Amino acid sequence: MYTVKDVSKQFNISPHTLRFYANKDLFPNITRNKQNIRLFSDKDLEYVEMVLALRHTGMSLPSIKAYIDLCAIGDDSVMQR
């Protein structure tokens, strides 16, 4: 499991940006420990990478959120993506 600090260093983004994206529910399965610190799994890191790539293309946050929601549904949503 990785903290916000770990992930922000790995992806070279600010902790503030990472928390902002998390608050927008762009990472669907983030957990928190007993101290209420966000913890990212390896699967969550895949979502971080995807969100950053989509932002790099100029996609808006609401569009990214819609795409992430479709991805979470699974293979049944491939045509909608």
mmCIF file of C-alpha atoms in Angstrom:
data_model
loop_
_atom_site.group_PDB
_atom_site.id
_atom_site.type_symbol
_atom_site.label_atom_id
_atom_site.label_comp_id
_atom_site.label_asym_id
_atom_site.label_seq_id
_atom_site.Cartn_x
_atom_site.Cartn_y
_atom_site.Cartn_z
ATOM 1 C CA MET A 1 0.000 0.000 0.000
ATOM 2 C CA TYR A 2 1.173 3.506 -0.814
ATOM 3 C CA THR A 3 0.480 6.883 0.796
ATOM 4 C CA VAL A 4 -0.315 10.126 -1.016
ATOM 5 C CA LYS A 5 3.312 11.151 -0.522
ATOM 6 C CA ASP A 6 4.580 7.914 -2.109
ATOM 7 C CA VAL A 7 2.249 8.173 -5.104
ATOM 8 C CA SER A 8 2.862 11.868 -5.682
ATOM 9 C CA LYS A 9 6.612 11.224 -5.822
ATOM 10 C CA GLN A 10 6.197 8.221 -8.111
ATOM 11 C CA PHE A 11 4.086 10.165 -10.626
ATOM 12 C CA ASN A 12 5.747 13.550 -10.133
ATOM 13 C CA ILE A 13 2.532 15.356 -9.190
ATOM 14 C CA SER A 14 1.741 17.380 -6.108
ATOM 15 C CA PRO A 15 0.032 15.736 -3.138
ATOM 16 C CA HIS A 16 -2.609 18.476 -3.438
ATOM 17 C CA THR A 17 -3.429 17.419 -7.021
ATOM 18 C CA LEU A 18 -3.611 13.765 -6.026
ATOM 19 C CA ARG A 19 -5.974 14.544 -3.138
ATOM 20 C CA PHE A 20 -8.067 16.769 -5.420
ATOM 21 C CA TYR A 21 -8.487 13.911 -7.906
ATOM 22 C CA ALA A 22 -9.282 11.498 -5.063
ATOM 23 C CA ASN A 23 -11.940 13.893 -3.749
ATOM 24 C CA LYS A 24 -13.477 13.921 -7.251
ATOM 25 C CA ASP A 25 -13.782 10.097 -6.966
ATOM 26 C CA LEU A 26 -11.426 9.471 -9.875
ATOM 27 C CA PHE A 27 -9.828 6.589 -7.961
ATOM 28 C CA PRO A 28 -12.782 4.353 -7.072
ATOM 29 C CA ASN A 29 -11.266 2.022 -4.478
ATOM 30 C CA ILE A 30 -9.016 4.157 -2.300
ATOM 31 C CA THR A 31 -9.003 2.984 1.303
ATOM 32 C CA ARG A 32 -8.019 4.781 4.484
ATOM 33 C CA ASN A 33 -6.185 3.480 7.521
ATOM 34 C CA LYS A 34 -7.127 4.056 11.171
ATOM 35 C CA GLN A 35 -5.415 7.456 11.060
ATOM 36 C CA ASN A 36 -7.633 8.373 8.064
ATOM 37 C CA ILE A 37 -4.648 8.415 5.700
ATOM 38 C CA ARG A 38 -5.426 7.477 2.091
ATOM 39 C CA LEU A 39 -3.811 4.238 0.968
ATOM 40 C CA PHE A 40 -3.324 3.325 -2.681
ATOM 41 C CA SER A 41 -3.026 -0.267 -3.892
ATOM 42 C CA ASP A 42 -1.210 -1.374 -7.042
ATOM 43 C CA LYS A 43 -4.600 -1.352 -8.814
ATOM 44 C CA ASP A 44 -5.179 2.227 -7.626
ATOM 45 C CA LEU A 45 -1.834 3.190 -9.177
ATOM 46 C CA GLU A 46 -3.176 1.971 -12.526
ATOM 47 C CA TYR A 47 -6.096 4.385 -12.114
ATOM 48 C CA VAL A 48 -3.706 7.219 -11.220
ATOM 49 C CA GLU A 49 -1.699 6.503 -14.357
ATOM 50 C CA MET A 50 -4.859 6.408 -16.483
ATOM 51 C CA VAL A 51 -6.232 9.666 -15.040
ATOM 52 C CA LEU A 52 -2.936 11.456 -15.626
ATOM 53 C CA ALA A 53 -2.756 10.158 -19.205
ATOM 54 C CA LEU A 54 -6.326 11.286 -19.913
ATOM 55 C CA ARG A 55 -5.648 14.721 -18.378
ATOM 56 C CA HIS A 56 -2.558 14.972 -20.583
ATOM 57 C CA THR A 57 -4.812 14.558 -23.635
ATOM 58 C CA GLY A 58 -6.948 17.477 -22.444
ATOM 59 C CA MET A 59 -9.934 15.434 -21.284
ATOM 60 C CA SER A 60 -12.050 17.224 -18.667
ATOM 61 C CA LEU A 61 -12.412 15.874 -15.146
ATOM 62 C CA PRO A 62 -16.161 15.169 -15.564
ATOM 63 C CA SER A 63 -15.400 13.185 -18.738
ATOM 64 C CA ILE A 64 -12.634 11.285 -16.963
ATOM 65 C CA LYS A 65 -15.023 10.521 -14.094
ATOM 66 C CA ALA A 66 -17.607 9.168 -16.556
ATOM 67 C CA TYR A 67 -14.933 7.025 -18.218
ATOM 68 C CA ILE A 68 -13.674 5.710 -14.864
ATOM 69 C CA ASP A 69 -17.239 4.826 -13.868
ATOM 70 C CA LEU A 70 -17.657 2.867 -17.106
ATOM 71 C CA CYS A 71 -14.341 1.084 -16.533
ATOM 72 C CA ALA A 72 -15.495 0.075 -13.063
ATOM 73 C CA ILE A 73 -18.529 -1.646 -14.604
ATOM 74 C CA GLY A 74 -16.225 -3.953 -16.517
ATOM 75 C CA ASP A 75 -16.404 -5.504 -19.956
ATOM 76 C CA ASP A 76 -20.137 -4.814 -20.293
ATOM 77 C CA SER A 77 -19.334 -1.119 -20.820
ATOM 78 C CA VAL A 78 -16.658 -1.450 -23.529
ATOM 79 C CA MET A 79 -18.936 -0.168 -26.298
ATOM 80 C CA GLN A 80 -19.934 2.903 -24.253
ATOM 81 C CA ARG A 81 -16.313 3.831 -23.600
#
